[in-house]
Amino acid sequence: MQKVKNIVIAGLGGQGVLTASDMLAEAAFRAGFDVKKSELHGMSQRGGSVSSDVRYGEQVMSPMVPAGEADVLLVLEATQIEINRHMLSPGGVLIDPGLLSEGTLKNKKSLNVALLGAVSTVLDIPQEHWMAAIYANLAEKLHKVNDQAFALGREAALQGSIAQH
Amino acid sequence: MTTAERQLLSGDDAVALAALHAGVRLGTGYPGTPSTEILETFDRLGGRAQWSPNEKVALEVALGVAFAGARTLVTMKHVGLNVAADPLFTATYTDVEGGLVIVSADDPGMASSQNEQDNRHYSRAAVIPTLEPIDSQQTYDFTLLAFEISERWKIPVLLRLTTRVCHSKTIVVPRAPVSDVAEPAFERNIPARVMIPAYAKPAHHRLRAKLAEIAAWNEAEGPIRLDDGDSKLGVISTGISAVHAREAAPQASHLTIGMTYPLPFERIRAFAASVERVLVVEEGDPVLVDDLRAAGIQVEGKPEMYRFSELDVARVRRILAGDTSPETVLPKGKPPELCQGCAHREVFQALGELECIVSGDIGCYTLGVLPPFSAMDTCVCMGASIGVGLGLRHALPEEQARRVVSVIGDSTFVHSGLTGIAEMVYNPPATGHLVMILDNGTTAMTGLQEHPGTGRLLDHSTTNKLSFEGIARAMGVQNVHVVDTTDKSVSLKDVIAELLAKPETSLLITRQPCVLAAPKIRVYDKAAAESARQHSCAAAVTA
């Protein structure tokens, strides 16, 4: 059986961690994979640490990514990198907000989608499913700015070198 | 299979969709993480849902709906079932005509709760058939099954979920809506519904007979899944533990039990006999392992250290290996805090400066216990701030008693604070007492739900509104004050100090909309004004 892909998304309450994980899970779902997504929220709505796990593949069992087994760790806030580093597998990819230079984004709120653009370069999910998943999770007036953000993050990842751990 | 048939749903959403397909006439509940989204989704899908003041009332309303012959769903978090326990223990004695399904969402690991109680104990204590799904598909299927069982045996059924089932999204293939749901109609059946001892005694015998029948059904055709594997190791599990266990030991034989009360002992006994080593993997208390041992089935349980917090694949691997070495301590995340601009901050600032002894309650304002405020001294359960505050007043030396203040939120006050005010008026301490309602116009902690004090329904449309100050005056509280915390001409600290100096009963309401809810409240108010304007225009035209 094909290995399950594990992605952990982390940040602070209000940054769009859960929305990003919904988009990623939906993209994988649209691509025809078995998908499980897990999150913890509640107290996190008050600005605390938030993280969400997405797993996809032929067949997924637990909805939670085991520590040390994340293929991708996407972190939306620099202070949360060290807190979540133990989730990465050896050779796993870390994507953090440092990938984009300050002021690159038109709308700061689209950071989550921009970094998903970077994630899209290392996952086997076709581009059209990403866009459909992003649109499905956002109001129509936000589509254009997030289109641009996704492209920006994808470009930055393709141009630069994404750190492997 | 096309994506049109498959849906990616959280466990909460799966309950809501199943409730819709099951023809649920009314969903009731009280918001509580991780159960809150069930009724919100049910409402969004077109179902009829309402927030009750608390879980006891929610279950009582649902019981009435079921007595009327209609299907009904009640949702709450695990500690909510404590509030609803009084009606629960007798509801199982009664004959419900329409299906009554109670969702209890447990929170092992306490992601957002004050304890990690294991509500499987309630199944045994209240004698209520219990289903425990492993993912969203099973949550959908078990919700429908729960209604069938409830109607077949005229008994409430417990659907026990946990955080990772509620808040994980997995794929669901729904069925078509049920077509032959009965229309409500009242049929008198006094011995089955009036639990005076004369009727309750036979009702208890009837309940045990129902349970025996359900147990026989569970043995014959209950939801149980057997994954045959290596006969060296057999794993028995329930709920989310089952998927962790299958991932941790893919080569083993797995028995996953869907209906976990009453248990299908003979099927479990046969499984246990078919393998060399039998291990029970369950989250929380050793409920299943104790039941199996009591039935004479020799099984291995998990070491005591794994009773605490959630299980995951790594922990199940350790349980399988019998590893009791200390677990790695993971780095702590950033804790939550009171929002910037939140009116509660000023309250805790003032209470801190006055060196008050603060009897607190459950809600976002419980965060007042954290630095920089550190201004909360007790917090037990919904509504306890008032009772505990009164107890402190009764027992402490006068100098300390005069500094005791009970602090409670608006939603929590309606949930369980009203009777506390009655107690304060009835048994006032010699030094009097001060209760503060921190009224931010919403149930902030669980994600901004409405309650009877907001004047809006679950779907945010307008309804009658409770007046806290009116209630307090009618109940006989001696001093009732309202402070708008945006009004800078009033010193909150001075008002508190003044009330503390009086040996009288006082209620101080601090009022300012939650900073997170305020933009939404403006939208609701605008919609209500627009709707009122259209109605008056229509009235003018027809007149």
XYZ file of C-alpha atoms in Angstrom:
708
model
C 0.000 0.000 0.000
C 1.168 3.531 -0.855
C 2.495 5.521 2.086
C 0.081 8.013 3.630
C 1.087 11.687 3.249
C 1.157 13.590 6.539
C 0.880 17.370 6.781
C 0.765 19.445 9.977
C -0.360 23.084 9.849
C 0.371 25.257 12.889
C 0.032 28.867 13.959
C -1.944 31.090 16.325
C -5.716 31.448 16.716
C -7.113 33.803 14.064
C -4.391 33.136 11.436
C -6.451 30.752 9.337
C -4.789 27.496 10.398
C -8.075 25.598 10.355
C -9.195 27.156 7.064
C -5.863 26.196 5.461
C -6.222 22.617 6.700
C -9.804 22.510 5.383
C -8.553 23.660 1.969
C -5.737 21.119 1.908
C -8.035 18.291 3.021
C -10.599 19.263 0.413
C -7.961 19.441 -2.362
C -6.835 15.897 -1.499
C -10.474 14.801 -1.279
C -11.210 16.236 -4.735
C -8.132 14.448 -6.067
C -9.820 11.180 -5.065
C -7.739 10.211 -2.024
C -8.959 8.888 1.306
C -8.560 11.880 3.629
C -8.670 12.492 7.369
C -8.261 15.850 9.046
C -8.015 16.518 12.751
C -7.952 19.703 14.759
C -8.248 20.961 18.279
C -10.020 24.218 18.875
C -11.935 25.896 21.657
C -9.527 27.687 23.964
C -7.426 28.381 20.855
C -10.044 30.895 19.684
C -8.485 33.258 22.218
C -5.175 33.632 20.310
C -3.394 30.546 21.614
C -1.469 27.941 19.633
C -3.519 26.044 17.062
C -2.550 23.103 14.928
C -4.304 20.803 12.532
C -3.324 17.494 10.936
C -4.174 16.406 7.408
C -3.464 12.875 6.168
C -4.270 11.479 2.743
C -3.515 8.432 0.659
C -5.084 5.164 -0.414
C -6.348 4.407 3.095
C -5.898 6.507 6.232
C -6.415 5.058 9.725
C -5.828 7.548 12.575
C -6.800 11.174 11.877
C -3.777 12.370 13.884
C -0.249 12.602 12.464
C 2.128 10.669 14.745
C 5.010 12.795 16.099
C 8.080 12.561 13.857
C 6.062 11.450 10.837
C 5.008 14.726 9.150
C 6.161 14.973 5.534
C 5.309 18.664 5.590
C 5.126 21.107 8.498
C 3.491 24.390 7.509
C 3.912 27.096 10.157
C 2.099 30.431 9.866
C 3.834 32.210 12.754
C 7.585 32.107 13.408
C 7.212 31.617 17.179
C 5.383 28.345 16.540
C 8.198 26.667 14.564
C 10.155 25.232 17.487
C 6.984 24.167 19.287
C 6.040 21.956 16.333
C 9.410 20.859 14.965
C 9.149 17.451 16.687
C 6.302 16.584 14.299
C 8.607 16.577 11.224
C 9.929 13.315 9.857
C 13.594 13.006 8.922
C 13.737 14.523 5.435
C 10.404 16.287 5.968
C 9.805 19.753 4.576
C 9.344 22.857 6.740
C 7.456 25.764 5.216
C 7.391 28.921 7.301
C 6.346 32.564 6.774
C 10.023 33.513 6.209
C 9.564 32.123 2.700
C 7.860 35.361 1.678
C 9.592 38.703 2.096
C 7.876 41.329 4.224
C 5.148 43.265 2.392
C 4.897 40.842 -0.539
C 1.273 40.026 0.178
C -1.498 42.451 -0.787
C -3.675 41.149 2.006
C -1.959 39.799 5.119
C -4.928 37.494 5.761
C -4.033 35.453 2.675
C -0.742 34.258 4.207
C -2.292 30.850 4.822
C -3.208 30.467 1.147
C 0.185 31.799 -0.005
C 1.954 29.146 2.074
C -0.431 26.498 0.751
C 0.895 27.556 -2.671
C 4.351 26.623 -1.420
C 3.046 23.322 -0.027
C 1.479 22.530 -3.416
C 4.976 22.241 -4.926
C 5.826 19.253 -2.752
C 2.516 17.315 -2.822
C 1.010 15.137 -5.555
C -2.311 16.989 -5.807
C -3.122 18.471 -9.241
C -3.348 22.270 -9.423
C -7.048 22.398 -10.406
C -8.080 20.673 -7.170
C -6.161 23.222 -5.103
C -7.965 26.126 -6.728
C -11.394 24.483 -6.431
C -10.759 23.718 -2.747
C -9.598 27.266 -1.997
C -12.618 28.810 -3.753
C -15.003 26.475 -1.951
C -13.726 27.705 1.426
C -13.752 31.457 0.725
C -16.338 34.112 -0.146
C -16.259 35.050 -3.831
C -14.897 38.551 -3.243
C -11.761 36.979 -1.744
C -11.045 34.661 -4.684
C -8.846 37.033 -6.687
C -6.542 38.125 -3.877
C -6.090 34.524 -2.760
C -5.452 33.418 -6.344
C -2.562 35.842 -6.404
C -1.362 34.790 -2.946
C -1.357 31.103 -3.903
C 0.629 31.848 -7.082
C 3.059 34.005 -5.123
C 3.759 31.301 -2.534
C 4.100 28.651 -5.217
C 6.541 30.802 -7.180
C 8.607 31.604 -4.078
C 8.894 27.904 -3.289
C 9.856 26.950 -6.837
C 12.483 29.698 -7.033
C 13.957 29.328 -3.599
C 15.042 26.147 -1.958
C 12.623 24.718 0.573
C 14.437 23.529 3.648
C 14.532 19.773 4.182
C 15.048 18.469 7.687
C -17.254 6.786 -6.710
C -17.870 10.444 -7.538
C -17.354 13.380 -5.212
C -21.067 14.103 -5.543
C -21.769 11.006 -3.458
C -18.828 11.354 -1.097
C -18.598 14.208 1.389
C -15.721 15.256 3.630
C -17.445 15.849 6.980
C -16.523 16.345 10.601
C -18.117 13.962 13.090
C -20.325 16.823 14.310
C -21.488 17.559 10.753
C -22.145 13.840 10.224
C -24.511 13.763 13.229
C -26.328 16.812 11.859
C -26.714 15.318 8.377
C -27.931 12.020 9.833
C -30.395 13.868 12.080
C -31.749 15.609 8.998
C -32.005 12.316 7.112
C -33.588 10.652 10.158
C -36.375 13.236 10.168
C -35.513 14.838 13.511
C -38.335 17.224 14.394
C -36.385 19.307 16.897
C -32.751 19.424 18.027
C -31.981 20.877 21.452
C -28.789 21.362 23.425
C -26.372 23.718 25.110
C -23.170 24.764 23.328
C -19.992 23.060 24.526
C -16.763 22.151 22.744
C -16.499 19.720 20.984
C -20.278 19.275 20.445
C -21.373 22.809 19.490
C -21.300 22.492 15.697
C -23.888 19.693 15.619
C -26.930 21.919 16.147
C -25.408 24.813 14.182
C -24.930 22.538 11.162
C -28.370 20.977 11.645
C -29.883 24.478 11.533
C -27.817 25.395 8.459
C -28.999 22.246 6.672
C -32.607 23.260 7.275
C -33.358 21.378 10.492
C -35.122 22.986 13.454
C -32.700 23.528 16.329
C -32.619 25.617 19.472
C -30.240 26.391 22.313
C -31.709 25.691 25.734
C -30.679 27.566 28.898
C -28.853 24.405 30.019
C -28.519 20.685 29.303
C -31.122 19.594 31.879
C -33.762 21.718 30.179
C -32.567 20.606 26.732
C -33.073 16.944 27.653
C -36.447 17.638 29.268
C -37.681 19.460 26.153
C -36.428 16.615 23.972
C -38.144 14.078 26.201
C -41.417 15.932 25.643
C -40.846 15.862 21.879
C -40.203 12.105 22.056
C -43.320 11.560 24.217
C -45.232 13.342 21.452
C -44.024 10.672 19.041
C -41.460 12.724 17.100
C -37.725 12.107 16.640
C -35.427 14.378 18.606
C -31.710 14.948 19.174
C -30.048 16.464 22.268
C -26.403 17.592 22.141
C -23.929 18.522 24.859
C -20.333 18.125 25.947
C -19.384 15.537 28.560
C -19.813 17.777 31.617
C -23.188 18.818 30.227
C -24.422 15.301 30.888
C -23.757 15.921 34.599
C -26.226 18.808 34.428
C -28.712 16.609 32.547
C -28.078 13.567 34.766
C -31.219 14.089 36.855
C -33.687 13.699 33.978
C -31.379 11.148 32.263
C -31.548 8.546 35.034
C -35.341 8.533 34.933
C -35.769 9.137 31.194
C -34.460 5.612 30.644
C -37.360 4.278 32.774
C -39.904 5.919 30.513
C -41.219 4.726 27.166
C -40.312 7.231 24.471
C -42.503 7.046 21.395
C -40.349 9.016 18.961
C -36.602 8.314 18.817
C -34.547 10.177 21.435
C -30.793 10.321 20.835
C -28.496 12.054 23.307
C -25.031 13.070 22.105
C -22.343 13.269 24.769
C -19.057 14.646 23.392
C -16.227 13.667 25.718
C -12.947 15.584 25.795
C -10.096 13.224 26.758
C -6.950 15.312 27.083
C -9.023 18.364 28.077
C -8.444 20.458 24.966
C -11.115 22.829 26.303
C -12.655 21.406 29.454
C -12.290 21.392 33.203
C -11.971 17.604 33.526
C -11.592 14.487 31.392
C -14.455 12.414 32.747
C -15.301 9.222 30.872
C -19.034 9.269 30.133
C -19.148 5.544 29.421
C -19.778 5.293 33.173
C -23.146 6.972 32.553
C -24.154 4.178 30.160
C -23.842 1.689 32.992
C -25.239 3.915 35.739
C -28.254 5.270 33.848
C -28.775 2.023 31.865
C -28.701 3.624 28.442
C -27.694 1.795 25.250
C -24.527 3.406 23.901
C -22.964 3.608 20.467
C -19.374 4.749 19.903
C -18.321 5.535 16.311
C -14.714 5.529 15.057
C -15.012 8.122 12.259
C -17.506 10.388 10.474
C -18.993 7.597 8.333
C -19.759 5.542 11.407
C -21.000 8.646 13.218
C -23.510 9.166 10.416
C -24.515 5.475 10.362
C -24.727 5.177 14.160
C -26.906 8.279 14.479
C -29.458 6.653 12.164
C -29.064 3.318 13.970
C -29.536 5.042 17.335
C -32.940 6.339 16.231
C -33.957 2.864 15.072
C -32.924 1.293 18.386
C -34.573 4.086 20.363
C -37.904 3.596 18.600
C -37.789 -0.185 18.535
C -37.257 -0.446 22.305
C -38.796 2.922 23.284
C -35.607 3.898 25.080
C -33.238 6.908 24.862
C -29.905 6.050 23.213
C -26.530 7.632 23.976
C -24.206 8.459 21.096
C -20.852 8.897 22.775
C -18.378 10.907 20.721
C -14.918 12.177 21.642
C -13.029 15.300 20.539
C -11.137 13.516 17.769
C -14.317 12.078 16.318
C -16.228 15.384 16.598
C -13.506 17.547 15.099
C -11.895 15.208 12.571
C -13.073 15.317 8.994
C -13.315 11.998 7.200
C -15.195 10.793 4.156
C -18.924 10.042 4.431
C -21.197 8.429 1.878
C -24.686 9.376 3.069
C -27.848 7.373 2.459
C -31.180 8.725 1.317
C -33.381 10.464 3.900
C -35.691 8.144 5.867
C -39.155 8.415 4.366
C -41.529 6.861 6.908
C -40.954 9.001 10.001
C -44.056 9.084 12.190
C -46.037 12.295 12.607
C -46.276 13.516 16.207
C -49.466 12.625 18.058
C -50.099 12.371 21.773
C -51.229 9.082 23.181
C -51.827 8.880 26.883
C -49.658 6.281 28.645
C -49.498 7.254 32.307
C -47.709 4.177 33.748
C -44.937 4.553 31.143
C -44.378 8.245 31.749
C -45.282 9.188 35.292
C -42.527 7.912 37.537
C -44.196 7.771 40.924
C -42.952 4.680 42.807
C -46.043 2.653 41.850
C -45.225 3.054 38.153
C -41.420 3.360 38.479
C -41.008 -0.058 40.099
C -42.411 -1.966 37.099
C -40.638 0.544 34.825
C -37.261 -0.483 36.245
C -38.055 -4.144 35.521
C -39.182 -3.138 32.024
C -35.913 -1.256 31.492
C -33.828 -4.302 32.449
C -35.904 -6.456 30.101
C -35.367 -3.961 27.266
C -31.650 -4.019 27.991
C -31.537 -7.814 27.830
C -33.266 -7.722 24.446
C -30.878 -5.074 23.151
C -27.919 -7.131 24.401
C -29.264 -10.163 22.508
C -29.665 -8.003 19.394
C -26.093 -6.722 19.805
C -24.846 -10.343 20.032
C -26.778 -11.363 16.929
C -26.492 -8.370 14.629
C -25.030 -5.382 16.452
C -22.393 -3.184 14.798
C -19.092 -4.942 15.357
C -16.150 -5.142 13.005
C -13.643 -7.982 12.840
C -10.377 -7.515 10.965
C -8.728 -10.919 10.870
C -4.974 -10.893 11.209
C -2.198 -12.681 13.007
C -3.598 -14.916 15.770
C -0.707 -13.987 18.097
C -2.263 -10.644 19.040
C -5.907 -9.677 19.269
C -6.861 -6.048 19.963
C -10.312 -5.089 21.255
C -11.123 -1.411 20.921
C -13.880 1.190 20.621
C -14.236 4.675 19.192
C -11.197 6.604 17.976
C -8.842 4.139 19.743
C -9.761 1.592 17.068
C -8.161 3.538 14.221
C -5.038 4.288 16.265
C -4.779 0.581 17.100
C -5.201 -0.562 13.489
C -2.436 1.805 12.415
C -0.140 0.865 15.303
C -0.578 -2.903 14.799
C -1.718 -3.550 11.210
C -0.722 -7.218 11.415
C -2.840 -7.992 14.509
C -6.444 -9.217 14.652
C -8.797 -6.384 15.573
C -12.281 -6.429 17.057
C -13.972 -3.023 17.053
C -17.139 -2.812 19.114
C -19.756 -0.308 17.921
C -22.414 -0.720 20.606
C -20.401 -0.578 23.809
C -23.337 -0.909 26.212
C -24.820 -3.444 26.603
C -21.800 -5.423 25.386
C -21.866 -8.446 23.049
C -19.963 -10.659 25.502
C -20.229 -13.905 23.525
C -18.800 -12.390 20.352
C -15.966 -10.899 22.381
C -15.400 -14.222 24.179
C -15.124 -16.024 20.833
C -12.638 -13.451 19.558
C -10.561 -13.679 22.731
C -10.441 -17.471 22.377
C -9.196 -17.190 18.795
C -5.982 -15.322 19.631
C -3.008 -15.929 21.936
C -2.795 -12.490 23.566
C -5.809 -10.156 23.987
C -5.288 -6.478 24.646
C -8.020 -3.898 25.243
C -7.127 -0.487 23.812
C -9.470 2.173 25.180
C -9.118 5.884 25.902
C -9.792 7.139 29.420
C -10.915 4.863 32.247
C -10.613 1.041 32.134
C -14.384 0.681 31.588
C -14.330 -2.007 28.896
C -11.480 -3.995 30.417
C -13.255 -4.111 33.800
C -16.531 -5.235 32.181
C -14.794 -8.006 30.245
C -12.876 -9.248 33.285
C -16.073 -9.234 35.342
C -17.620 -11.436 32.639
C -14.708 -13.848 33.010
C -12.961 -12.907 29.750
C -9.215 -12.781 30.368
C -7.867 -9.629 28.780
C -4.905 -7.335 29.210
C -5.507 -3.628 29.803
C -3.294 -0.612 29.392
C -0.879 0.549 32.095
C -2.324 3.207 34.435
C -0.222 6.034 32.944
C -2.272 5.866 29.713
C -5.538 6.601 31.569
C -4.591 10.262 31.283
C -5.057 12.375 28.141
C -5.821 11.229 24.597
C -4.396 8.187 22.895
C -2.639 8.432 19.547
C -0.754 5.993 17.339
C 2.535 6.487 19.200
C 0.935 5.878 22.601
C -0.889 2.787 21.353
C 2.455 1.443 20.063
C 3.832 1.928 23.584
C 0.811 0.196 25.133
C 1.301 -2.749 22.775
C 4.952 -2.942 23.787
C 4.103 -2.650 27.498
C 6.339 0.420 27.619
C 5.888 2.368 30.863
C 9.005 4.528 30.591
C 8.285 8.258 30.948
C 6.839 9.866 27.815
C 8.632 12.700 26.023
C 7.460 16.056 27.327
C 6.535 18.142 24.304
C 7.137 21.896 24.086
C 4.176 23.930 25.281
C 2.277 26.144 22.832
C 1.183 29.702 23.469
C -1.681 29.693 25.990
C -4.919 31.513 25.176
C -5.538 34.909 26.760
C -8.302 37.453 27.275
C -8.663 39.367 23.993
C -7.145 42.835 23.669
C -9.991 45.337 24.051
C -12.124 42.870 26.054
C -14.185 44.525 28.803
C -13.416 41.635 31.155
C -9.810 42.831 31.390
C -10.886 45.951 33.295
C -13.013 43.859 35.639
C -10.132 41.571 36.573
C -7.805 44.570 36.856
C -10.198 46.165 39.375
C -10.756 42.923 41.307
C -6.987 42.429 41.509
C -6.363 45.950 42.765
C -9.039 45.530 45.436
C -7.432 42.196 46.468
C -10.747 40.414 46.084
C -11.183 36.693 46.620
C -12.760 35.768 43.301
C -15.086 32.823 42.945
C -15.074 32.228 39.198
C -17.032 30.246 36.655
C -16.832 28.524 33.262
C -16.353 30.715 30.191
C -13.731 32.782 28.370
C -13.451 35.009 31.442
C -11.961 32.038 33.300
C -8.799 33.230 31.532
C -8.774 36.001 34.173
C -6.929 33.405 36.269
C -3.844 33.722 34.034
C -1.196 36.430 34.300
C -1.181 39.388 34.173
C -4.444 39.294 36.176
C -4.218 36.080 38.222
C -7.576 37.254 39.564
C -9.577 34.071 40.052
C -9.440 31.778 43.063
C -11.973 29.044 42.328
C -13.605 27.495 39.251
C -15.478 24.194 39.368
C -18.482 23.912 37.086
C -21.188 25.991 35.405
C -22.889 28.185 38.008
C -20.617 27.243 40.905
C -19.257 30.785 41.227
C -22.314 31.913 43.181
C -22.706 28.908 45.490
C -18.974 28.665 46.187
C -18.782 32.437 46.766
C -21.610 32.209 49.305
C -19.902 29.319 51.070
C -16.682 31.326 51.319
C -18.656 34.254 52.753
C -20.331 32.012 55.344
C -17.088 30.432 56.547
C -14.301 32.994 56.278
C -13.351 35.496 59.002
C -15.168 38.771 58.415
C -12.228 40.710 56.994
C -11.706 38.071 54.282
C -15.412 37.366 53.751
C -15.951 41.004 52.803
C -13.541 40.606 49.894
C -15.339 37.635 48.277
C -16.882 38.305 44.861
C -18.664 35.823 42.566
C -17.962 36.374 38.882
C -20.114 34.764 36.199
C -20.736 35.285 32.463
C -24.122 36.056 30.922
C -24.658 32.684 29.228
C -23.459 30.800 32.303
C -25.743 32.900 34.516
C -28.798 31.756 32.563
C -27.479 28.174 32.456
C -26.940 27.706 36.203
C -26.695 31.036 37.992
C -30.379 31.800 38.611
C -30.755 29.329 41.456
C -27.564 30.717 42.990
C -29.230 34.134 43.245
C -32.221 32.475 44.948
C -29.797 30.930 47.455
C -28.106 34.293 48.071
C -31.437 35.999 48.786
C -32.693 33.107 50.914
C -29.517 32.492 52.969
C -27.615 35.789 52.858
C -24.224 35.726 54.597
C -23.778 38.182 57.479
C -21.429 40.268 55.352
C -23.787 40.210 52.373
C -22.405 39.160 49.004
C -21.548 40.582 45.603
C -22.277 38.717 42.378
C -20.969 40.191 39.130
C -22.370 39.226 35.746
C -19.791 39.964 33.083
C -22.326 40.455 30.292
C -20.672 40.453 26.869
C -23.883 39.551 25.045
C -22.855 36.137 23.756
C -21.571 32.663 24.636
C -18.026 33.646 23.722
C -16.062 30.594 24.795
C -17.746 28.139 22.473
C -17.776 30.429 19.449
C -20.373 33.170 19.935
C -23.663 31.329 20.370
C -26.920 32.987 21.406
C -28.697 32.419 24.761
C -31.888 33.677 26.470
C -30.104 36.849 27.602
C -29.158 37.969 24.068
C -32.693 38.259 22.725
C -31.816 36.134 19.693
C -32.415 32.496 18.718
C -29.885 29.877 17.552
C -30.219 31.199 13.981
C -29.694 34.771 15.341
C -33.257 35.936 14.610
C -34.897 38.031 17.345
C -36.922 36.684 20.263
C -37.768 37.613 23.865
C -34.864 38.706 26.039
C -34.238 37.993 29.721
C -33.513 41.051 31.867
C -30.867 40.123 34.446
C -31.452 43.293 36.446
C -35.231 42.705 36.375
C -34.762 39.108 37.548
C -32.473 40.167 40.401
C -34.874 42.868 41.588
C -37.835 40.492 41.416
C -35.872 37.914 43.402
C -35.143 40.461 46.103
C -31.474 41.338 45.628
C -30.953 44.532 47.630
C -28.601 46.411 45.291
C -28.760 45.999 41.531
C -26.365 48.009 39.374
C -25.482 48.026 35.704
C -22.208 49.514 34.504
C -21.558 50.124 30.835
C -17.816 49.556 30.731
C -17.404 51.980 27.820
C -18.639 54.766 30.123
C -15.372 56.235 31.391
C -17.148 58.578 33.845
C -17.812 55.587 36.096
C -14.986 53.944 38.070
C -15.684 50.229 38.159
C -13.280 49.890 41.076
C -15.215 52.468 43.112
C -18.552 50.764 42.412
C -17.183 47.370 43.505
C -15.607 48.875 46.642
C -18.858 50.612 47.542
C -20.913 47.411 47.168
C -18.366 45.373 49.137
C -18.649 47.815 52.019
C -22.396 47.117 52.406
C -23.478 44.047 54.399
C -26.162 43.491 51.756
C -26.812 41.362 48.708
C -25.687 42.958 45.461
C -25.682 42.205 41.756
C -23.373 44.223 39.537
C -23.732 43.759 35.803
C -20.836 44.963 33.661
C -22.042 45.297 30.114
C -20.143 45.585 26.839
C -20.451 43.387 23.742
C -17.672 40.837 23.208
C -15.087 42.327 20.812
C -15.327 39.218 18.641
C -19.157 39.242 18.591
C -19.799 42.982 18.192
C -19.452 43.098 14.350
C -21.784 40.100 14.029
C -24.290 41.562 16.505
C -24.440 44.729 14.393
C -25.282 42.592 11.346
C -28.033 40.725 13.271
C -29.481 43.999 14.584
C -29.523 45.474 11.090
C -31.271 42.390 9.700
C -33.851 42.515 12.521
C -34.537 46.243 11.902
C -34.898 45.588 8.169
C -37.305 42.711 8.795
C -39.374 44.841 11.215
C -39.520 47.654 8.648
C -40.736 45.263 5.927
C -43.400 43.854 8.233
C -44.728 47.312 9.094
C -44.783 48.207 5.369
C -46.677 45.027 4.585
C -49.114 45.782 7.406
C -49.669 49.279 6.027
C -50.368 47.890 2.560
C -52.850 45.271 3.760
C -54.557 47.779 6.063
